[in-house]
Coordinates of C-alpha atoms in Angstrom, one line a residue:
Chain A
M1 CA 42.2 78.9 -89.8
S2 CA 41.8 81.7 -92.8
N3 CA 39.4 79.0 -94.4
T4 CA 37.4 80.1 -91.1
G5 CA 37.4 83.0 -91.9
A6 CA 36.2 83.4 -94.7
L7 CA 33.8 80.9 -93.8
N8 CA 32.5 84.0 -91.1
I9 CA 32.4 86.4 -94.3
A10 CA 30.5 84.2 -95.9
A11 CA 27.8 82.9 -93.1
A12 CA 27.6 86.9 -92.6
G13 CA 26.9 87.8 -95.8
A14 CA 24.4 84.3 -96.8
D15 CA 21.0 86.5 -95.0
A16 CA 21.8 89.7 -97.2
A17 CA 22.6 86.6 -100.2
A18 CA 19.0 84.7 -99.0
H19 CA 17.2 88.7 -99.5
D20 CA 18.4 87.8 -103.3
L21 CA 17.9 84.8 -103.7
A22 CA 14.6 84.9 -102.4
G23 CA 13.9 87.7 -105.5
P24 CA 11.2 87.1 -107.8
R25 CA 13.4 85.3 -110.4
G26 CA 13.0 82.2 -108.1
A27 CA 15.9 79.5 -108.4
R28 CA 17.7 78.9 -111.4
P29 CA 15.3 77.4 -113.3
K30 CA 16.0 74.0 -113.4
R31 CA 16.1 72.1 -118.0
A32 CA 16.0 68.2 -117.4
L33 CA 18.4 67.6 -119.8
S34 CA 21.7 69.8 -118.6
G35 CA 25.2 68.8 -119.1
R36 CA 25.2 68.6 -115.0
N37 CA 21.7 66.4 -114.4
I38 CA 22.9 64.0 -117.4
M39 CA 26.3 63.4 -115.3
I40 CA 25.0 63.6 -112.3
Y41 CA 22.8 60.5 -113.4
G42 CA 24.7 58.3 -115.6
T43 CA 27.8 58.5 -112.3
L44 CA 25.4 57.5 -110.7
A45 CA 23.0 55.1 -112.1
V46 CA 26.6 53.3 -113.7
V47 CA 27.5 52.4 -109.5
S48 CA 24.0 51.2 -109.4
L49 CA 24.9 48.9 -112.1
Y50 CA 28.3 48.5 -110.3
Y51 CA 26.7 47.8 -107.2
L52 CA 23.7 45.6 -107.9
L53 CA 25.9 43.1 -110.6
P54 CA 27.3 40.5 -108.3
L55 CA 23.8 40.4 -107.2
Y56 CA 22.3 39.5 -110.3
V57 CA 25.3 37.0 -111.8
M58 CA 24.4 35.0 -108.0
M59 CA 21.3 34.4 -109.5
V60 CA 21.6 34.6 -113.1
T61 CA 24.0 31.9 -112.2
S62 CA 21.8 30.4 -109.6
L63 CA 19.2 29.5 -112.0
K64 CA 21.4 27.5 -114.8
G65 CA 22.8 23.8 -115.3
M66 CA 26.3 23.0 -114.6
P67 CA 26.2 22.8 -118.4
E68 CA 25.8 25.8 -119.2
I69 CA 28.2 27.1 -116.6
R70 CA 30.5 26.0 -118.2
M71 CA 30.1 26.8 -122.0
G72 CA 28.8 30.5 -121.1
N73 CA 29.8 33.8 -119.1
I74 CA 28.2 34.5 -116.0
F75 CA 26.9 37.9 -116.9
A76 CA 24.8 35.8 -119.5
P77 CA 21.6 35.1 -118.0
P78 CA 20.4 31.3 -118.1
M79 CA 18.1 29.8 -121.6
E80 CA 16.8 27.8 -119.4
I81 CA 16.0 27.9 -115.3
T82 CA 16.4 25.3 -113.6
F83 CA 16.0 25.6 -109.0
E84 CA 17.9 22.4 -108.8
P85 CA 20.5 23.9 -107.6
W86 CA 17.9 26.1 -104.4
V87 CA 16.7 22.4 -103.6
K88 CA 20.8 21.1 -103.0
A89 CA 21.2 23.9 -101.1
W90 CA 19.0 23.6 -98.9
A91 CA 18.3 20.3 -98.9
T92 CA 21.3 17.5 -99.6
A93 CA 24.7 19.9 -100.2
C94 CA 27.8 19.0 -98.1
T95 CA 30.2 19.1 -95.6
G96 CA 31.7 17.2 -94.6
L97 CA 30.1 13.9 -93.2
N98 CA 27.0 15.8 -93.4
C99 CA 24.8 15.8 -96.0
E100 CA 21.6 18.3 -94.8
G101 CA 22.5 21.3 -97.0
L102 CA 22.4 24.8 -95.2
S103 CA 18.4 23.9 -94.1
R104 CA 20.8 22.9 -90.9
G105 CA 22.0 25.5 -90.3
F106 CA 19.3 27.4 -91.2
W107 CA 17.6 25.9 -87.9
N108 CA 20.8 26.7 -86.0
S109 CA 21.6 30.5 -87.0
V110 CA 17.3 30.9 -85.8
R111 CA 18.2 29.0 -82.4
I112 CA 21.0 31.2 -81.6
T113 CA 20.1 34.6 -83.3
V114 CA 16.3 35.1 -81.9
P115 CA 17.5 34.5 -78.1
S116 CA 20.7 35.9 -78.6
V117 CA 18.8 38.6 -80.1
F118 CA 16.3 40.0 -77.3
L119 CA 18.7 38.4 -74.7
S120 CA 20.9 41.4 -75.3
I121 CA 18.0 43.7 -75.8
A122 CA 16.4 43.5 -72.1
I123 CA 19.9 43.3 -70.6
A124 CA 20.8 46.2 -73.3
S125 CA 17.8 48.2 -72.2
I126 CA 17.6 47.6 -68.6
N127 CA 22.1 48.5 -68.3
G128 CA 21.0 52.4 -70.2
Y129 CA 17.9 52.9 -69.0
A130 CA 19.5 52.8 -64.9
L131 CA 22.6 54.5 -66.3
A132 CA 20.1 57.3 -68.0
N133 CA 17.6 57.7 -65.1
W134 CA 19.4 56.3 -62.0
R135 CA 23.2 57.1 -61.9
F136 CA 25.0 55.6 -58.8
K137 CA 28.1 56.3 -58.3
G138 CA 31.0 55.0 -60.5
A139 CA 28.5 53.6 -63.0
N140 CA 30.2 56.5 -65.9
L141 CA 33.7 54.7 -65.4
F142 CA 31.7 50.4 -66.1
F143 CA 30.7 52.5 -68.7
T144 CA 33.1 54.0 -70.1
I145 CA 35.3 51.0 -70.2
L146 CA 32.2 49.1 -71.8
I147 CA 32.2 51.4 -74.9
V148 CA 35.8 51.6 -75.2
G149 CA 35.8 47.7 -74.7
A150 CA 34.3 47.8 -78.1
F151 CA 37.1 48.8 -80.8
I152 CA 39.1 46.1 -78.3
P153 CA 39.9 43.9 -81.7
Y154 CA 38.0 41.0 -80.4
Q155 CA 40.6 39.0 -81.0
V156 CA 42.1 39.9 -77.6
M157 CA 39.4 38.6 -76.0
L158 CA 39.0 34.9 -77.7
Y159 CA 40.7 32.5 -75.7
P160 CA 39.8 34.5 -72.6
L161 CA 36.3 34.1 -73.7
V162 CA 37.2 30.7 -73.9
I163 CA 38.2 29.1 -70.6
I164 CA 35.2 31.7 -69.2
L165 CA 33.0 29.2 -71.0
R166 CA 34.3 26.1 -70.3
E167 CA 34.1 27.0 -67.2
M168 CA 31.2 27.2 -67.6
G169 CA 30.1 24.6 -68.8
L170 CA 28.7 26.6 -71.9
Y171 CA 31.8 25.8 -74.5
G172 CA 30.8 24.5 -77.7
S173 CA 26.8 25.2 -77.1
L174 CA 24.5 26.9 -79.4
T175 CA 24.1 28.8 -75.0
G176 CA 27.9 30.1 -74.8
L177 CA 27.4 31.1 -78.1
V178 CA 24.8 33.0 -77.0
L179 CA 25.8 34.3 -73.8
V180 CA 29.0 35.4 -76.4
H181 CA 26.9 37.9 -78.8
S182 CA 25.5 39.3 -76.4
V183 CA 28.1 39.9 -74.1
F184 CA 29.9 41.7 -77.4
G185 CA 26.6 43.0 -78.0
M186 CA 26.6 45.6 -74.8
P187 CA 28.2 48.6 -76.0
I188 CA 26.3 49.4 -78.7
L189 CA 22.9 48.7 -77.4
T190 CA 23.7 50.3 -74.2
L191 CA 25.3 53.4 -76.0
L192 CA 22.0 53.3 -78.1
F193 CA 19.8 52.6 -75.4
R194 CA 21.1 54.8 -73.0
N195 CA 21.6 57.9 -74.8
Y196 CA 17.7 57.1 -76.0
F197 CA 16.3 57.1 -72.6
T198 CA 18.6 60.5 -71.6
S199 CA 16.5 61.9 -74.3
V200 CA 13.3 61.6 -72.8
P201 CA 11.9 65.0 -71.1
E202 CA 12.9 65.0 -66.9
E203 CA 9.3 66.0 -66.0
L204 CA 7.3 62.7 -67.0
F205 CA 10.2 60.2 -65.0
K206 CA 9.8 62.4 -62.2
A207 CA 6.2 62.2 -62.2
A208 CA 6.1 58.9 -62.4
R209 CA 8.4 59.2 -59.3
V210 CA 5.8 60.7 -57.1
D211 CA 2.8 58.8 -58.5
G212 CA 5.6 56.3 -56.8
A213 CA 6.6 54.3 -59.7
G214 CA 9.6 52.9 -58.5
F215 CA 13.2 51.1 -61.0
W216 CA 11.0 48.5 -62.9
G217 CA 7.3 50.8 -62.8
I218 CA 8.5 53.5 -64.5
Y219 CA 11.0 50.6 -67.1
F220 CA 8.4 48.8 -68.1
K221 CA 4.5 51.1 -67.9
I222 CA 6.7 54.5 -68.3
M223 CA 10.0 53.7 -71.1
L224 CA 9.2 50.8 -72.5
P225 CA 5.9 51.7 -74.3
M226 CA 7.8 54.4 -75.2
S227 CA 11.1 53.7 -76.4
L228 CA 9.3 51.0 -79.1
P229 CA 11.2 53.1 -82.6
I230 CA 14.8 52.0 -81.1
F231 CA 13.9 48.7 -79.9
V232 CA 12.8 48.4 -83.5
V233 CA 16.6 49.6 -84.8
A234 CA 18.4 47.8 -81.8
M235 CA 16.5 44.2 -83.4
I236 CA 17.7 45.5 -86.4
I237 CA 21.8 45.7 -84.9
Q238 CA 21.5 42.7 -83.8
I239 CA 20.1 40.2 -85.9
T240 CA 21.4 41.8 -89.1
G241 CA 24.7 41.6 -87.6
I242 CA 24.3 38.1 -84.7
W243 CA 22.9 37.0 -88.6
N244 CA 26.1 37.4 -90.3
D245 CA 28.6 36.6 -87.6
F246 CA 31.5 34.1 -88.8
L247 CA 34.0 34.4 -86.1
F248 CA 32.5 34.1 -83.7
G249 CA 30.4 31.0 -84.6
V250 CA 32.9 28.9 -85.6
V251 CA 35.5 29.8 -82.7
Y252 CA 32.9 28.5 -80.0
T253 CA 30.4 25.6 -81.7
K254 CA 30.7 22.7 -83.0
P255 CA 30.3 21.6 -86.9
D256 CA 27.4 19.9 -86.0
L257 CA 25.7 23.5 -84.9
Y258 CA 27.2 25.3 -87.2
P259 CA 25.9 28.7 -88.0
M260 CA 24.4 29.6 -91.2
T261 CA 27.3 31.1 -92.4
V262 CA 30.1 28.6 -90.9
Q263 CA 28.3 25.8 -92.9
L264 CA 28.2 28.1 -96.5
N265 CA 31.8 28.6 -96.2
N266 CA 32.4 25.6 -95.0
I267 CA 30.3 24.0 -98.5
V268 CA 31.3 26.3 -100.9
N269 CA 35.2 25.9 -99.5
S270 CA 35.0 22.4 -99.5
V271 CA 37.7 21.2 -101.2
Q272 CA 36.8 17.9 -102.3
G273 CA 34.1 17.0 -105.0
V274 CA 33.5 18.5 -109.0
K275 CA 32.4 22.7 -108.0
E276 CA 28.9 23.3 -108.3
Y277 CA 28.1 27.3 -108.8
N278 CA 25.4 27.1 -109.1
V279 CA 24.7 26.0 -105.9
N280 CA 27.3 27.2 -103.8
M281 CA 25.0 30.8 -105.4
A282 CA 21.9 29.6 -104.3
A283 CA 23.1 28.5 -101.0
T284 CA 24.9 32.2 -100.9
I285 CA 21.1 33.4 -101.6
I286 CA 19.6 31.9 -99.8
T287 CA 21.8 32.9 -96.6
G288 CA 21.8 36.8 -97.2
L289 CA 18.3 36.4 -97.5
V290 CA 17.5 37.4 -94.2
P291 CA 20.2 39.9 -93.6
L292 CA 18.6 41.6 -97.4
I293 CA 15.0 40.7 -95.9
V294 CA 15.3 42.9 -92.8
Y295 CA 17.1 45.4 -94.9
F296 CA 14.8 46.1 -97.5
A297 CA 12.3 45.9 -94.7
S298 CA 13.1 48.7 -91.9
G299 CA 13.8 51.5 -95.0
K300 CA 15.4 54.2 -92.9
L301 CA 15.2 53.0 -89.8
F302 CA 18.0 50.1 -91.3
V303 CA 20.5 53.8 -91.9
R304 CA 20.0 54.5 -88.4
G305 CA 20.2 51.4 -87.2
I306 CA 23.7 51.5 -88.6
A307 CA 24.6 54.6 -88.1
A308 CA 24.2 54.1 -84.4
G309 CA 25.5 50.2 -84.5
A310 CA 29.0 51.2 -86.9
V311 CA 31.4 50.6 -83.8
K312 CA 30.1 47.5 -83.8
G313 CA 32.4 46.4 -87.2
Chain B
M1 CA 20.4 67.0 -45.9
A2 CA 21.5 65.7 -43.7
A3 CA 24.4 63.3 -44.6
T4 CA 24.2 61.5 -42.0
R5 CA 20.3 59.7 -42.1
R6 CA 21.8 58.8 -45.6
P7 CA 21.4 54.9 -46.4
P8 CA 25.0 53.3 -46.6
T9 CA 26.0 53.8 -50.2
L10 CA 26.7 50.3 -51.4
F11 CA 22.4 49.8 -50.9
R12 CA 21.5 53.7 -51.9
N13 CA 20.1 53.2 -56.2
L14 CA 19.6 49.4 -55.3
N15 CA 17.7 48.6 -58.2
A16 CA 19.7 49.9 -60.6
K17 CA 23.4 48.4 -60.0
I18 CA 21.6 44.9 -60.0
A19 CA 20.9 45.7 -63.1
A20 CA 24.2 47.0 -63.8
I21 CA 25.8 44.3 -62.8
P22 CA 25.7 42.3 -66.1
M23 CA 27.9 45.7 -67.6
I24 CA 30.5 45.6 -65.4
L25 CA 30.7 42.1 -65.7
T26 CA 31.1 42.1 -69.3
A27 CA 33.8 45.8 -69.4
L28 CA 36.0 44.1 -66.3
V29 CA 35.4 39.8 -66.5
V30 CA 35.8 40.1 -70.3
F31 CA 36.8 43.5 -71.5
V32 CA 39.4 44.3 -69.0
G33 CA 40.0 41.4 -67.6
G34 CA 40.9 39.4 -70.4
T35 CA 42.7 42.0 -73.0
A36 CA 44.9 41.6 -69.3
W37 CA 45.1 38.0 -69.7
T38 CA 45.9 38.5 -72.8
V39 CA 48.4 40.9 -72.5
V40 CA 50.4 38.3 -69.6
Y41 CA 50.0 34.6 -71.3
S42 CA 51.9 36.6 -74.4
F43 CA 54.6 37.2 -72.1
T44 CA 54.6 32.3 -72.0
N45 CA 55.8 29.7 -73.7
S46 CA 52.3 28.0 -73.9
R47 CA 51.1 25.8 -76.4
L48 CA 48.4 23.8 -76.6
L49 CA 47.1 24.4 -73.3
P50 CA 47.9 28.3 -71.4
R51 CA 50.9 28.3 -69.1
E52 CA 52.8 30.2 -66.4
K53 CA 56.7 29.7 -67.7
F54 CA 57.1 33.0 -68.8
V55 CA 60.4 33.6 -71.7
G56 CA 59.9 37.9 -71.8
L57 CA 59.6 38.4 -75.8
D58 CA 60.3 35.2 -77.9
Q59 CA 57.3 35.3 -78.9
Y60 CA 57.6 38.5 -79.5
E61 CA 60.7 37.8 -81.7
R62 CA 59.3 34.7 -83.3
L63 CA 56.3 36.5 -84.5
W64 CA 58.4 39.9 -85.8
S65 CA 60.7 36.5 -87.4
S66 CA 57.5 35.1 -89.2
N67 CA 57.6 35.5 -92.9
K68 CA 53.8 34.6 -92.4
W69 CA 53.1 37.2 -90.0
L70 CA 54.8 40.2 -91.7
I71 CA 53.8 39.3 -94.8
S72 CA 49.7 39.7 -92.9
I73 CA 51.2 43.0 -91.4
E74 CA 52.4 44.8 -94.8
N75 CA 48.9 42.8 -96.0
L76 CA 47.3 44.3 -93.4
F77 CA 48.3 47.6 -94.2
I78 CA 48.4 47.9 -98.1
Y79 CA 44.5 47.3 -97.8
G80 CA 44.0 49.8 -95.0
I81 CA 45.8 52.5 -96.8
C82 CA 44.0 51.7 -99.8
S83 CA 40.7 51.0 -98.2
L84 CA 40.5 54.3 -96.0
V85 CA 41.3 56.3 -98.2
L86 CA 39.7 55.1 -101.7
S87 CA 36.7 54.4 -99.3
L88 CA 36.4 58.2 -97.7
I89 CA 37.1 59.6 -101.4
I90 CA 34.3 56.7 -103.2
G91 CA 32.4 57.6 -100.4
F92 CA 32.0 61.1 -99.6
V93 CA 31.8 61.9 -103.9
L94 CA 28.3 59.0 -103.7
A95 CA 27.3 61.4 -100.8
A96 CA 27.6 64.6 -102.5
L97 CA 26.6 63.3 -106.2
L98 CA 23.1 62.0 -103.8
D99 CA 22.8 65.1 -102.0
Q100 CA 22.5 67.7 -105.7
K101 CA 18.7 67.4 -104.9
I102 CA 17.6 64.8 -107.0
R103 CA 15.6 62.5 -108.4
F104 CA 14.5 58.7 -107.1
E105 CA 17.7 59.2 -104.0
N106 CA 16.2 56.4 -102.1
T107 CA 16.6 54.4 -105.0
F108 CA 20.1 55.1 -105.2
R109 CA 21.0 55.2 -101.9
T110 CA 19.2 51.9 -101.2
I111 CA 21.0 50.1 -104.3
L112 CA 25.0 51.0 -102.6
L113 CA 23.7 50.3 -98.4
Y114 CA 22.5 47.2 -99.6
P115 CA 25.8 45.5 -99.7
F116 CA 26.7 46.0 -95.9
A117 CA 23.4 44.4 -95.3
L118 CA 25.1 41.5 -96.1
S119 CA 28.1 39.2 -94.3
F120 CA 31.7 39.2 -95.3
I121 CA 31.2 35.5 -95.9
V122 CA 28.8 35.9 -98.9
T123 CA 30.3 39.1 -100.1
G124 CA 33.3 36.6 -99.8
L125 CA 32.1 34.3 -102.2
V126 CA 30.0 36.5 -104.7
W127 CA 33.1 38.0 -105.6
Q128 CA 35.6 35.1 -105.3
W129 CA 33.4 33.7 -108.5
I130 CA 33.3 37.0 -110.7
L131 CA 36.9 37.4 -109.6
N132 CA 37.3 33.5 -110.7
P133 CA 39.7 33.5 -114.0
Q134 CA 37.9 30.2 -115.5
F135 CA 34.7 31.5 -115.6
G136 CA 34.7 35.0 -114.5
I137 CA 35.7 39.2 -116.1
Q138 CA 38.7 37.8 -117.3
A139 CA 37.2 35.2 -119.3
V140 CA 34.6 37.6 -120.6
V141 CA 36.2 39.8 -121.7
R142 CA 38.9 36.6 -123.3
S143 CA 35.7 36.3 -125.4
L144 CA 35.2 38.7 -126.7
G145 CA 38.5 38.4 -128.4
F146 CA 40.9 40.0 -125.9
E147 CA 43.0 36.8 -126.3
S148 CA 46.0 37.9 -123.7
F149 CA 43.3 39.7 -121.1
S150 CA 45.0 39.0 -117.7
F151 CA 43.0 40.0 -114.8
D152 CA 42.8 36.3 -112.1
P153 CA 43.3 39.0 -109.1
L154 CA 42.7 35.8 -106.3
Y155 CA 45.3 33.2 -107.9
N156 CA 48.2 35.9 -108.1
P157 CA 49.9 36.0 -105.0
D158 CA 51.0 39.5 -106.7
I159 CA 47.9 41.2 -106.1
V160 CA 46.2 38.7 -104.9
I161 CA 45.3 41.7 -101.0
Y162 CA 43.7 44.2 -104.1
G163 CA 41.2 41.6 -105.3
I164 CA 40.4 41.6 -101.7
L165 CA 39.8 45.1 -101.5
I166 CA 37.8 44.9 -104.5
A167 CA 35.5 43.5 -102.6
G168 CA 35.6 45.1 -98.7
L169 CA 35.4 48.4 -100.8
W170 CA 31.9 47.3 -102.2
Q171 CA 30.2 46.0 -98.9
S172 CA 31.3 49.1 -97.5
T173 CA 31.7 51.8 -99.2
G174 CA 27.3 52.6 -99.0
L175 CA 27.6 52.4 -94.9
I176 CA 30.5 55.4 -95.4
M177 CA 28.1 57.0 -98.6
C178 CA 25.2 57.4 -95.6
L179 CA 27.4 58.5 -93.0
M180 CA 28.8 61.3 -94.8
L181 CA 25.6 61.9 -96.2
A182 CA 24.6 63.0 -92.8
G183 CA 26.8 64.9 -92.7
L184 CA 26.7 66.9 -95.2
R185 CA 23.0 67.0 -93.7
G186 CA 23.9 68.5 -91.0
I187 CA 25.2 72.0 -93.4
D188 CA 24.1 75.2 -93.1
E189 CA 22.0 75.8 -96.0
D190 CA 23.0 79.9 -96.1
I191 CA 26.4 78.3 -97.1
W192 CA 26.2 77.0 -100.2
K193 CA 24.3 80.2 -101.0
A194 CA 26.8 82.5 -99.4
A195 CA 28.8 80.5 -102.0
R196 CA 27.5 80.4 -105.1
I197 CA 26.7 84.7 -104.9
D198 CA 30.6 84.6 -104.2
G199 CA 30.8 83.1 -107.5
I200 CA 32.9 80.9 -105.9
P201 CA 32.7 76.9 -107.9
M202 CA 31.2 74.4 -106.4
W203 CA 34.4 71.8 -106.3
K204 CA 35.9 74.7 -104.5
T205 CA 32.9 75.0 -102.0
Y206 CA 33.4 71.9 -101.2
L207 CA 37.0 71.0 -101.5
F208 CA 37.8 74.9 -98.9
I209 CA 34.1 75.1 -96.8
V210 CA 32.5 71.8 -96.8
I211 CA 35.6 69.3 -96.1
P212 CA 36.6 71.9 -93.4
M213 CA 33.5 72.1 -91.8
M214 CA 33.0 68.3 -91.5
R215 CA 35.7 67.0 -89.6
P216 CA 34.0 65.2 -86.9
V217 CA 32.4 62.6 -88.9
F218 CA 35.9 62.4 -91.4
I219 CA 37.2 61.6 -87.4
T220 CA 34.8 59.7 -87.3
T221 CA 34.4 57.9 -90.3
L222 CA 38.3 57.2 -90.0
V223 CA 37.3 55.8 -86.1
I224 CA 35.4 53.1 -88.2
I225 CA 36.6 52.3 -91.2
A226 CA 40.1 52.1 -88.9
S227 CA 39.1 49.8 -86.4
G228 CA 37.2 47.2 -89.2
I229 CA 40.4 46.8 -91.1
V230 CA 42.0 45.8 -88.6
R231 CA 39.5 43.3 -87.8
V232 CA 39.6 41.6 -91.1
Y233 CA 38.5 38.3 -91.3
D234 CA 35.8 36.4 -92.7
L235 CA 35.9 37.7 -96.5
V236 CA 40.2 36.0 -96.2
V237 CA 38.6 32.9 -95.5
A238 CA 35.4 33.3 -97.7
Q239 CA 37.5 34.6 -101.0
T240 CA 40.8 33.4 -100.7
S241 CA 41.2 30.7 -97.0
G242 CA 45.2 33.5 -96.9
G243 CA 46.5 32.0 -100.7
P244 CA 47.6 31.2 -103.3
G245 CA 50.4 30.6 -100.5
I246 CA 50.5 33.0 -97.6
S247 CA 50.1 35.4 -100.3
S248 CA 47.0 36.8 -98.4
E249 CA 46.6 36.6 -94.4
V250 CA 46.0 39.2 -92.7
P251 CA 47.0 39.6 -88.4
A252 CA 43.5 38.5 -87.7
K253 CA 43.3 35.1 -89.4
Y254 CA 47.0 34.3 -87.6
V255 CA 45.5 34.7 -85.0
Y256 CA 42.6 32.3 -85.7
D257 CA 45.6 29.6 -87.4
A258 CA 48.2 29.9 -84.0
M259 CA 45.3 29.7 -81.1
F260 CA 43.2 26.9 -82.9
L261 CA 44.0 25.3 -85.9
S262 CA 48.5 25.0 -85.0
Q263 CA 48.1 24.7 -81.3
N264 CA 51.1 27.8 -80.7
L265 CA 49.0 29.5 -78.1
G266 CA 51.4 32.1 -77.6
Q267 CA 52.4 33.6 -81.3
G268 CA 48.0 33.6 -80.9
F269 CA 48.2 36.1 -78.4
A270 CA 52.1 37.7 -79.3
G271 CA 50.0 39.0 -82.7
S272 CA 46.3 40.0 -80.4
T273 CA 48.2 41.7 -78.7
M274 CA 49.7 43.4 -81.2
M275 CA 46.9 44.4 -83.1
L276 CA 45.6 45.5 -79.4
L277 CA 47.8 47.8 -79.4
A278 CA 47.6 48.8 -83.8
V279 CA 43.9 49.7 -81.9
I280 CA 45.4 52.4 -79.4
I281 CA 47.8 53.9 -81.9
V282 CA 44.1 54.9 -83.9
I283 CA 41.9 55.0 -81.0
V284 CA 43.4 57.2 -78.0
P285 CA 44.8 60.7 -80.3
W286 CA 40.7 60.0 -81.0
A287 CA 39.4 59.9 -78.2
Y288 CA 41.5 62.4 -76.7
L289 CA 40.4 64.8 -79.7
E290 CA 37.4 64.2 -78.8
F291 CA 36.6 64.2 -75.1
G292 CA 40.6 65.5 -74.5
G293 CA 39.3 68.9 -74.6
R294 CA 35.5 68.7 -73.3
K295 CA 36.4 67.0 -70.5
R296 CA 37.2 70.7 -68.4
H297 CA 34.0 71.7 -68.7
V298 CA 32.1 68.2 -67.1

């Protein structure tokens, strides 16, 4: 508590301090090469190198031939650039009996991700809208359960969902997996939309009601057009989350329908045959490409999205 | 308003209720129902299929006498503590560095955060390659003349969990950094000025003024990291598949293996119930701190 006391005093003195600092001398002149700056930029540069290293190693390895990999070290740039590993990873790499490369997994992932993203966002946005603007009795209870549910380890709900999907005749199908993704995306997306719609000025909503707009009218004509940014954030969370999923893919689909992540793991960690490290790294990059593109294209929105979606893990 | 003229409460606001049906179903059927189902069946002797033959705490006794489970717990414990402490420290230090009004802030932030966009599978496979003793760091350092240099965490049962930790930290510290940065940006500028006037050194300002002020951010981050740790699965599968031997097993993998590979559902249910318990122990105090006090005003 003594800390907060000191803080109050500090805050009280802040006005006077600000006055002093605003004096003619201004802020301390910045020297470009002060020791402090060298330390800050130096540290950040070293850390950045460390973070970039795996990307570099992946890239370099994927462009080398196998003889060169056996001879040289993983950090050396390729002497002879070859795109053969990329072609092989995409089109002919084997998992078990299948030798169609990652392309099959890629299209499976597309067929999983696209409907999951649309379905989950459609459901969650309407849900959030109902919770924010049309409060009904008991809504908060269900909402609380939903949010608390987001913290329950998936493993607890894996098997009951197997049973539910089996009863529905959807176990092992892409539709089943789409449903699973929609269910587990629900907490965070509903929270996101509820908070956003709550922040929309109430007058707008009331005016629309006076004009005779109903539940759906207000949603489609006012809320939806007003909230495009939050839809984009939700899409970022869902696309990256679902594309990167492994556990649900492996539990709820069968080998023919495995998403890309599962197939990648099977290609790289298969025990038979010679390990082709260049093909493995090319395959790894290809799998990471979609979320990376989303990341670089969306910039600051991604940060907002992950900050909101972090609980989903 | 005359209450008698209102339509029956069930049909008031009907559209909103219809819209909420998916949420209600998810909350009740999957989250509550699914969890309850698993907990109940953890007391049965289900093997290939769920069975309603209750055997009390048998599954739990077997679980806690299973070597694989004990190693899983130990690994999760080491991984959890290290990952909590290190990602908080690294995340905060990086955020503090980025908060120094530097140039290229966006570039640095982009570089530090991009691993978070990648899946655990991709992360695991890359680090498996870098830590490969035949080609990776160990081989490179040895080729520089340090013949006895040894760094093969993924192939050494004693330290394999730290090899997984390296990859885990690489993937997730960017996110922690972002959360911390948001917290730092929320601190009033005047506090810095006041601290400077009083001649308090910067590190002291951080340690004794800024960090205590960021308590809510730290707690939220803590909960996010902790609930992620309990779920660690993909990373282990991609890097070591639990090996060498069973030295890098984690509870999530134990549960998966029991349920879907070794046809031992009861063990899977018991294991996942223990995971649930662990999460509850983390979440309940947090929920109490976060929402408990406020409830009285609502």
